[in-house]
Tab-separated table of C-alpha atoms in Angstrom:
chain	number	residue	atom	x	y	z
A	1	UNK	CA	27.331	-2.949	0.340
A	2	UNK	CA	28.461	-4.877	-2.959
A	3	UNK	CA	25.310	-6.224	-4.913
A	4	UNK	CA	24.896	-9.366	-4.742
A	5	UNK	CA	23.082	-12.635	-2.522
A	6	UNK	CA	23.766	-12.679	1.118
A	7	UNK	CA	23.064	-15.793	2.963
A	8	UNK	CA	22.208	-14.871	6.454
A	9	UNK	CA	21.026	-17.337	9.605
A	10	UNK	CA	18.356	-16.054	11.770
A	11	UNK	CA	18.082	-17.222	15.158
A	12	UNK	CA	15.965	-20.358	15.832
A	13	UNK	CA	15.217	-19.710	20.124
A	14	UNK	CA	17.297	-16.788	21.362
A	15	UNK	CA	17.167	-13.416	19.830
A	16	UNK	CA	21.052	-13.015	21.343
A	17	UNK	CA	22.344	-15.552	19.083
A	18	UNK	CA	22.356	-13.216	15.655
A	19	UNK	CA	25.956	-12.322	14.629
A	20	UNK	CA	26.232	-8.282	14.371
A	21	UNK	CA	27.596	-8.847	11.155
A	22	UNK	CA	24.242	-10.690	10.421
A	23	UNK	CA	22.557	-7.926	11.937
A	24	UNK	CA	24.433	-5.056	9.745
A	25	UNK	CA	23.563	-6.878	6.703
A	26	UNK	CA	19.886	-7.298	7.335
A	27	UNK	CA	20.072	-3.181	7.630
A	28	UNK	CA	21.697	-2.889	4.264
A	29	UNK	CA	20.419	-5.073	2.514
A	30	UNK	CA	17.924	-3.860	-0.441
A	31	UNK	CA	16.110	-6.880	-0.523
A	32	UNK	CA	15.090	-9.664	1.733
A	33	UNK	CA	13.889	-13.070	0.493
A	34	UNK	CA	12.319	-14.955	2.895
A	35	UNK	CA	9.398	-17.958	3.698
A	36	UNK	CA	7.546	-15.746	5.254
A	37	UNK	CA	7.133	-11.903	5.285
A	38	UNK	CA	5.105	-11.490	8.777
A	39	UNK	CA	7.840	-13.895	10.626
A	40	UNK	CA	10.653	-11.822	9.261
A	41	UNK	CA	9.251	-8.489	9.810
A	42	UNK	CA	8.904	-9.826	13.309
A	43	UNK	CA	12.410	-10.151	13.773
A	44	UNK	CA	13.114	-7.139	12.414
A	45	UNK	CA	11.423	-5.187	14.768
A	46	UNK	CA	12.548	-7.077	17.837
A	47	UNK	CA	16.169	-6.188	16.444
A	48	UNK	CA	15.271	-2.592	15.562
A	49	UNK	CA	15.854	-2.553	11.537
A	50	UNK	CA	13.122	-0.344	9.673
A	51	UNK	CA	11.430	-2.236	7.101
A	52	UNK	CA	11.275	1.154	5.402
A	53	UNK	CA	12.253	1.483	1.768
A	54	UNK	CA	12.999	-2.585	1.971
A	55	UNK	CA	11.436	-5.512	-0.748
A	56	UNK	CA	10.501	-8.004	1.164
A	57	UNK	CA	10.133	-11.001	-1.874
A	58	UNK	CA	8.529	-14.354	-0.352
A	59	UNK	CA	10.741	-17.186	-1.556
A	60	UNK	CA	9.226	-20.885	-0.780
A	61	UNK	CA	9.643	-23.955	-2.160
A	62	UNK	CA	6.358	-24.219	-4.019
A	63	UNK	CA	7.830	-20.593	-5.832
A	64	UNK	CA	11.203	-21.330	-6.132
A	65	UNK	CA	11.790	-22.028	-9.814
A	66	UNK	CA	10.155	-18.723	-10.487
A	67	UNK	CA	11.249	-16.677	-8.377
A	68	UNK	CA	15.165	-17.535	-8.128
A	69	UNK	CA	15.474	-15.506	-11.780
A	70	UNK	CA	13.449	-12.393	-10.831
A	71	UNK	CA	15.925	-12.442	-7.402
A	72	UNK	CA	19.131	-12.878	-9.152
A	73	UNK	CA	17.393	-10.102	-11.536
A	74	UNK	CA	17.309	-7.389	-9.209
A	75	UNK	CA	21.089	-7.791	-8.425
A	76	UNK	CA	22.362	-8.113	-12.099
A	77	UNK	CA	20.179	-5.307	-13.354
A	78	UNK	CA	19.658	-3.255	-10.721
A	79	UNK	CA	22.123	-3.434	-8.414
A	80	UNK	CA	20.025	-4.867	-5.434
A	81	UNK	CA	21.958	-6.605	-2.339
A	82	UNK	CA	19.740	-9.066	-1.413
A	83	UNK	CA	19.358	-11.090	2.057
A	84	UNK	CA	18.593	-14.661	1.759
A	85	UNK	CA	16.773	-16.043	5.260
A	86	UNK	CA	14.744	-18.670	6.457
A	87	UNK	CA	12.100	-18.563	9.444
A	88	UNK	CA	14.484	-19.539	11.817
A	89	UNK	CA	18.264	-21.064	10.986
A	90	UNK	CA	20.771	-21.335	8.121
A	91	UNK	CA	18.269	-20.943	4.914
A	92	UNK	CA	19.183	-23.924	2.667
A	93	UNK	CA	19.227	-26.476	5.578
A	94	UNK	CA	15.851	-28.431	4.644
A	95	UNK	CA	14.790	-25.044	3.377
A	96	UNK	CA	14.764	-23.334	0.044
A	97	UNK	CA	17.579	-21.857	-1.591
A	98	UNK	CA	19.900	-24.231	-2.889
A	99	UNK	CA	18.667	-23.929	-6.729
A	100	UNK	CA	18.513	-19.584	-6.166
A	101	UNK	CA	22.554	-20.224	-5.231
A	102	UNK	CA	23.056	-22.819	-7.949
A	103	UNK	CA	22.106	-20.262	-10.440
A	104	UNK	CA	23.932	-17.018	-8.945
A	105	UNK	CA	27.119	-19.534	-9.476
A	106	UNK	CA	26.147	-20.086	-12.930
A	107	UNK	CA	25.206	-16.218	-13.782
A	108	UNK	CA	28.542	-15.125	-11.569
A	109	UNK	CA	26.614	-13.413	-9.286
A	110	UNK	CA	28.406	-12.857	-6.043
A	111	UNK	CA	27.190	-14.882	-2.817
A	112	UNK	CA	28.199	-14.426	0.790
A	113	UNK	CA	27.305	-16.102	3.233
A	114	UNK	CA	26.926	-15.445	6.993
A	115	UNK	CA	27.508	-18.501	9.595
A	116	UNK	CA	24.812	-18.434	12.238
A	117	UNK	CA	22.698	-20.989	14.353
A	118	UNK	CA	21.709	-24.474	13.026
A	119	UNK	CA	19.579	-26.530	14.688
A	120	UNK	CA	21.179	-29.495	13.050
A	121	UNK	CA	24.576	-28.634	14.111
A	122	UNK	CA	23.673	-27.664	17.887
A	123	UNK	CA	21.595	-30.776	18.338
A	124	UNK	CA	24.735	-32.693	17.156
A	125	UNK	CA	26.685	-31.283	20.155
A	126	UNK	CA	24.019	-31.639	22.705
A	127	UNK	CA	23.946	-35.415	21.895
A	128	UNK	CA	27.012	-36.819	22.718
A	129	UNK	CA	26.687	-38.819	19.889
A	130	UNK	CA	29.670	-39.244	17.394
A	131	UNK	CA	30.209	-36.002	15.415
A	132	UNK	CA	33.338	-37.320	13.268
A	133	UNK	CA	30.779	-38.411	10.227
A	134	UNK	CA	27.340	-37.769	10.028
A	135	UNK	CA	24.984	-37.740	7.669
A	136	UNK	CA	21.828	-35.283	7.196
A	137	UNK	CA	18.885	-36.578	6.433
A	138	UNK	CA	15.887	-33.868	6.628
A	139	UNK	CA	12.666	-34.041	6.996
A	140	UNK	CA	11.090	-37.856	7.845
A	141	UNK	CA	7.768	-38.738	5.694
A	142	UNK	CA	4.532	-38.318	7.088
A	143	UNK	CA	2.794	-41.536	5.588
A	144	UNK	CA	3.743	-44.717	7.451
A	145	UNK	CA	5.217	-46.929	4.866
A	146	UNK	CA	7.479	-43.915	3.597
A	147	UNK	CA	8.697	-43.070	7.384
A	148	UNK	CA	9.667	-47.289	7.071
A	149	UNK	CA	11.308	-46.805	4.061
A	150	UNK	CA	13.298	-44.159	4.809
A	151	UNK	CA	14.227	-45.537	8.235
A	152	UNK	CA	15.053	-48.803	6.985
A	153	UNK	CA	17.246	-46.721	4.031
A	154	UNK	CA	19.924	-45.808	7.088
A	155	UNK	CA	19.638	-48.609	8.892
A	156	UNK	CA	23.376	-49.919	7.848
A	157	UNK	CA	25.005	-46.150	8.151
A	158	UNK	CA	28.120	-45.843	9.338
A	159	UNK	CA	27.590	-42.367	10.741
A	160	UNK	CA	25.431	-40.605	12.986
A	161	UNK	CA	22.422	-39.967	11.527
A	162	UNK	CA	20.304	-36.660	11.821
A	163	UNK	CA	16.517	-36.208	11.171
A	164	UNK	CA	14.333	-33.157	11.979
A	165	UNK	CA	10.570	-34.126	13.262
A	166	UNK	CA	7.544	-32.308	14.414
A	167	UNK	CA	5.908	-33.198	18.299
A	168	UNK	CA	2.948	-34.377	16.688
A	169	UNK	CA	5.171	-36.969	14.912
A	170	UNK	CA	7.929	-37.890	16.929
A	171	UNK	CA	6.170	-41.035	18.940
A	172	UNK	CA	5.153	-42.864	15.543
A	173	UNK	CA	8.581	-42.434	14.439
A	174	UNK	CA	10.051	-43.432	17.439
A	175	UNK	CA	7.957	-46.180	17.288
A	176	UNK	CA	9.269	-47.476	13.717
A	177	UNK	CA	12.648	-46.479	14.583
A	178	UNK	CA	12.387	-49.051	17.718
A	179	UNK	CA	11.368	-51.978	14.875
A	180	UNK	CA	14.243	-50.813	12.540
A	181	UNK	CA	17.077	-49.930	15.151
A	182	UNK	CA	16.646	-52.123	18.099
A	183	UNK	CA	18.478	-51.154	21.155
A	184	UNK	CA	20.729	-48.739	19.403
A	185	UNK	CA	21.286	-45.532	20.971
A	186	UNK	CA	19.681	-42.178	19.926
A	187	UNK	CA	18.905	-39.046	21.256
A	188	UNK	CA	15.790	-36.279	21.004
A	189	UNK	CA	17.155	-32.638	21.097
A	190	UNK	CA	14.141	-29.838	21.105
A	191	UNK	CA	13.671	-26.190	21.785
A	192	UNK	CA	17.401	-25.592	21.399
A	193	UNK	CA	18.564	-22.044	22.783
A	194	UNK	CA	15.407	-21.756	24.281
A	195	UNK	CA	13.911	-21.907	27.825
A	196	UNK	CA	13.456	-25.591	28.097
A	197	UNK	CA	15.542	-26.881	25.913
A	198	UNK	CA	16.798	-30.543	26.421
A	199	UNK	CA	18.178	-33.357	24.697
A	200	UNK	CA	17.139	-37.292	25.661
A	201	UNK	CA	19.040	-40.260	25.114
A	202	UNK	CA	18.595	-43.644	25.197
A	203	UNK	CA	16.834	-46.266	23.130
A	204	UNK	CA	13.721	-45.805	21.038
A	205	UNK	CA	11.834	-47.561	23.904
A	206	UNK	CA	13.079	-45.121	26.698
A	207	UNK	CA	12.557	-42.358	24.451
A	208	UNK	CA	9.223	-43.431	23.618
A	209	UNK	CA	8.154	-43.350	27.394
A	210	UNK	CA	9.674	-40.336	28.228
A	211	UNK	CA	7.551	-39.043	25.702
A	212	UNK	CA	4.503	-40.562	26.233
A	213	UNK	CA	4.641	-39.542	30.230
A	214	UNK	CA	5.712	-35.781	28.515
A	215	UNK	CA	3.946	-34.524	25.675
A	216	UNK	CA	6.195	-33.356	23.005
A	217	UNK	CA	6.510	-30.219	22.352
A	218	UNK	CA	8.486	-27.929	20.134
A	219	UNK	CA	10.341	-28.388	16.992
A	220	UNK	CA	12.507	-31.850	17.258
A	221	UNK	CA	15.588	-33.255	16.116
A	222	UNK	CA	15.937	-36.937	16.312
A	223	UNK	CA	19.699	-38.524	15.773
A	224	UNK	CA	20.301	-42.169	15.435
A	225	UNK	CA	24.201	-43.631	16.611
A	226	UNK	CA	25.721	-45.709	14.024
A	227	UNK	CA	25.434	-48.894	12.774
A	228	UNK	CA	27.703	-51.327	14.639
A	229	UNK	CA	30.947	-51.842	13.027
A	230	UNK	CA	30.104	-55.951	14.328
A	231	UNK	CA	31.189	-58.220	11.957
A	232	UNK	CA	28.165	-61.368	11.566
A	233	UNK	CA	29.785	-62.550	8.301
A	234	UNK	CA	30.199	-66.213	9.880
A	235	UNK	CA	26.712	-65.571	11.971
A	236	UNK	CA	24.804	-68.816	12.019
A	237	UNK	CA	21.438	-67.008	11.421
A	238	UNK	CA	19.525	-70.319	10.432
A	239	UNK	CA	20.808	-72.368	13.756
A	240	UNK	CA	20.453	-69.378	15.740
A	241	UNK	CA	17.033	-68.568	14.696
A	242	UNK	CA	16.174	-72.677	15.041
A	243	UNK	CA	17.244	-72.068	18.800
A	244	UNK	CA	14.907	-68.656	19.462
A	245	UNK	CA	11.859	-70.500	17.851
A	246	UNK	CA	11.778	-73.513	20.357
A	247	UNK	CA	12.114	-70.621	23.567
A	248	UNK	CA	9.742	-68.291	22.010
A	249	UNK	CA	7.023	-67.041	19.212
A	250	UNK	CA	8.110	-66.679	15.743
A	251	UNK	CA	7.380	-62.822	16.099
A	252	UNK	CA	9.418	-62.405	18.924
A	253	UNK	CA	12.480	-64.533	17.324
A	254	UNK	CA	12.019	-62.550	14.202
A	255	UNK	CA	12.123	-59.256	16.345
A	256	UNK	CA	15.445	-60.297	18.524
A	257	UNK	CA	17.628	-61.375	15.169
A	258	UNK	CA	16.769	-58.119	13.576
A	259	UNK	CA	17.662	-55.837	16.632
A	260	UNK	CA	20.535	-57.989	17.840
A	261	UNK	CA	22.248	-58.666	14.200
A	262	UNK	CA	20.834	-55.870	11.949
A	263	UNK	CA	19.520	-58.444	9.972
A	264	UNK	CA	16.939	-58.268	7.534
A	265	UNK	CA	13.586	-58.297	8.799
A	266	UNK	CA	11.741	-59.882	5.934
A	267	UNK	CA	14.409	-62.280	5.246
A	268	UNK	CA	14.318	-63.765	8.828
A	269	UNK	CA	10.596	-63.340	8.683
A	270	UNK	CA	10.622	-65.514	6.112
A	271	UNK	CA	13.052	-68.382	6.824
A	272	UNK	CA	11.592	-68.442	10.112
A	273	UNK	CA	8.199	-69.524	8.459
A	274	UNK	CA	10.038	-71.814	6.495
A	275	UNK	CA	11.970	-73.651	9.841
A	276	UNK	CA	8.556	-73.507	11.590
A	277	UNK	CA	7.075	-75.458	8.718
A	278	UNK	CA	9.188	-77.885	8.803
């Protein structure tokens, strides 16, 4: 096996799902960097690999800077092959790994990698969402305002876009996403290649009961369709929005320009004040 960094993907539900190339390269490989040594040792017994005469080198993102060097280290000066893998997935996909392979290019070390399961990729397929441009978007922000921010970042993408969320999470960002999005169409894929895996679509509103009625469970990946190609360039927001205050509330006329038009919601927040003042 030539020395060098070896980028393999672990399964993330069914043990049957690892390539036997993947498999053959875990065996030979002198070195394994992963997030966590008891989760990967795990894996190597239910595939049968001895750990025996094997580094195992925990490589996270809090010890990434240091520890890329003494990886790439082992290969240039002692010939090491060396295993990249995550807990579960293709390592580099919201996990670390992307400045150890920036600086194999720049040292010429030789990388490999080893196509495998992605949650990211099978959730896409499950959704029935469109798969012709999509954009990535990892992890959404705990804190409220930054799960806002980000939301409201995409809001205007044309292209499928692709979060990853915990259970605990998923309603509160479901619930933003319903202020941000409107009726637009998304989908909820979980416990992919697993036992109950499933994928829900529908609006943020539907998904939010199913949820609610269900508690979440598993790790989640949310998608959001994208923005309409609708063009409101002539849109006569300030009669329009005249018209929705004399049926209803301001908050409520805010609320259907934003999810109807995509329109700003602090902008027609604001000019409705100013019409209701008046």
């Amino acid at each position: 096996m030539q020395n060098g960094l070896y980028i393999v993907a672990t399964p993330i539900g069914n043990l049957g799902d690892i390539s036997p190339r993947a498999v053959e390269t875990l065996k030979e490989a002198d070195v394994i960097a992963c997030e966590d040594t008891r989760i990967t040792k795990k894996l190597f017994a239910l595939l049968n690999i001895s750990t025996a005469n094997k580094k195992f080198i925990v490589y996270q993102n809090y010890n990434e800077e240091d520890e890329a060097q003494n990886i790439l280290d082992l290969a240039i000066n002692e010939n090491k092959s060396i295993a990249l893998v995550s807990d579960a997935g293709s390592p580099l996909i919201s996990d670390p790994g992307y400045k150890l392979i920036h600086k194999a290019r720049e040292q010429g070390v030789f990388v490999s990698v080893l196509p495998g399961c992605c949650a990211l990729i099978c959730a896409l397929q499950l959704s029935g969402l469109p798969t012709n441009r999509f954009l990535f978007a990892g992890f959404i922000p705990n804190k409220d305002k930054a799960r806002t921010d980000v939301l409201n970042e995409f809001k205007e993408t044309k292209a499928t876009i692709v979060f990853y969320e915990t259970a605990q999470r998923i309603l509160k960002t479901l619930e933003a996403a319903k202020e941000i999005f409107g009726e637009r169409e998304m989908a909820v894929a979980r416990e992919i290649s697993k036992v109950y895996e499933e994928c829900i679509n529908g609006t943020a509103a539907k998904l939010i009961e199913h949820f609610s009625s269900k508690e979440p469970k598993g790790e989640m990946v949310l998608m959001i369709a994208p923005a309409s190609e609708k063009d409101f360039s002539d849109l006569d927001v300030e009669g329009i929005l005249k018209q929705k205050l004399a049926e209803m509330p301001l908050k409520s006329a805010v609320k259907e320009m934003v999810a109807s038009y995509g329109l700003n919601k602090n902008d027609i927040y604001d000019l409705a004040l100013k019409l209701k003042n008046e």
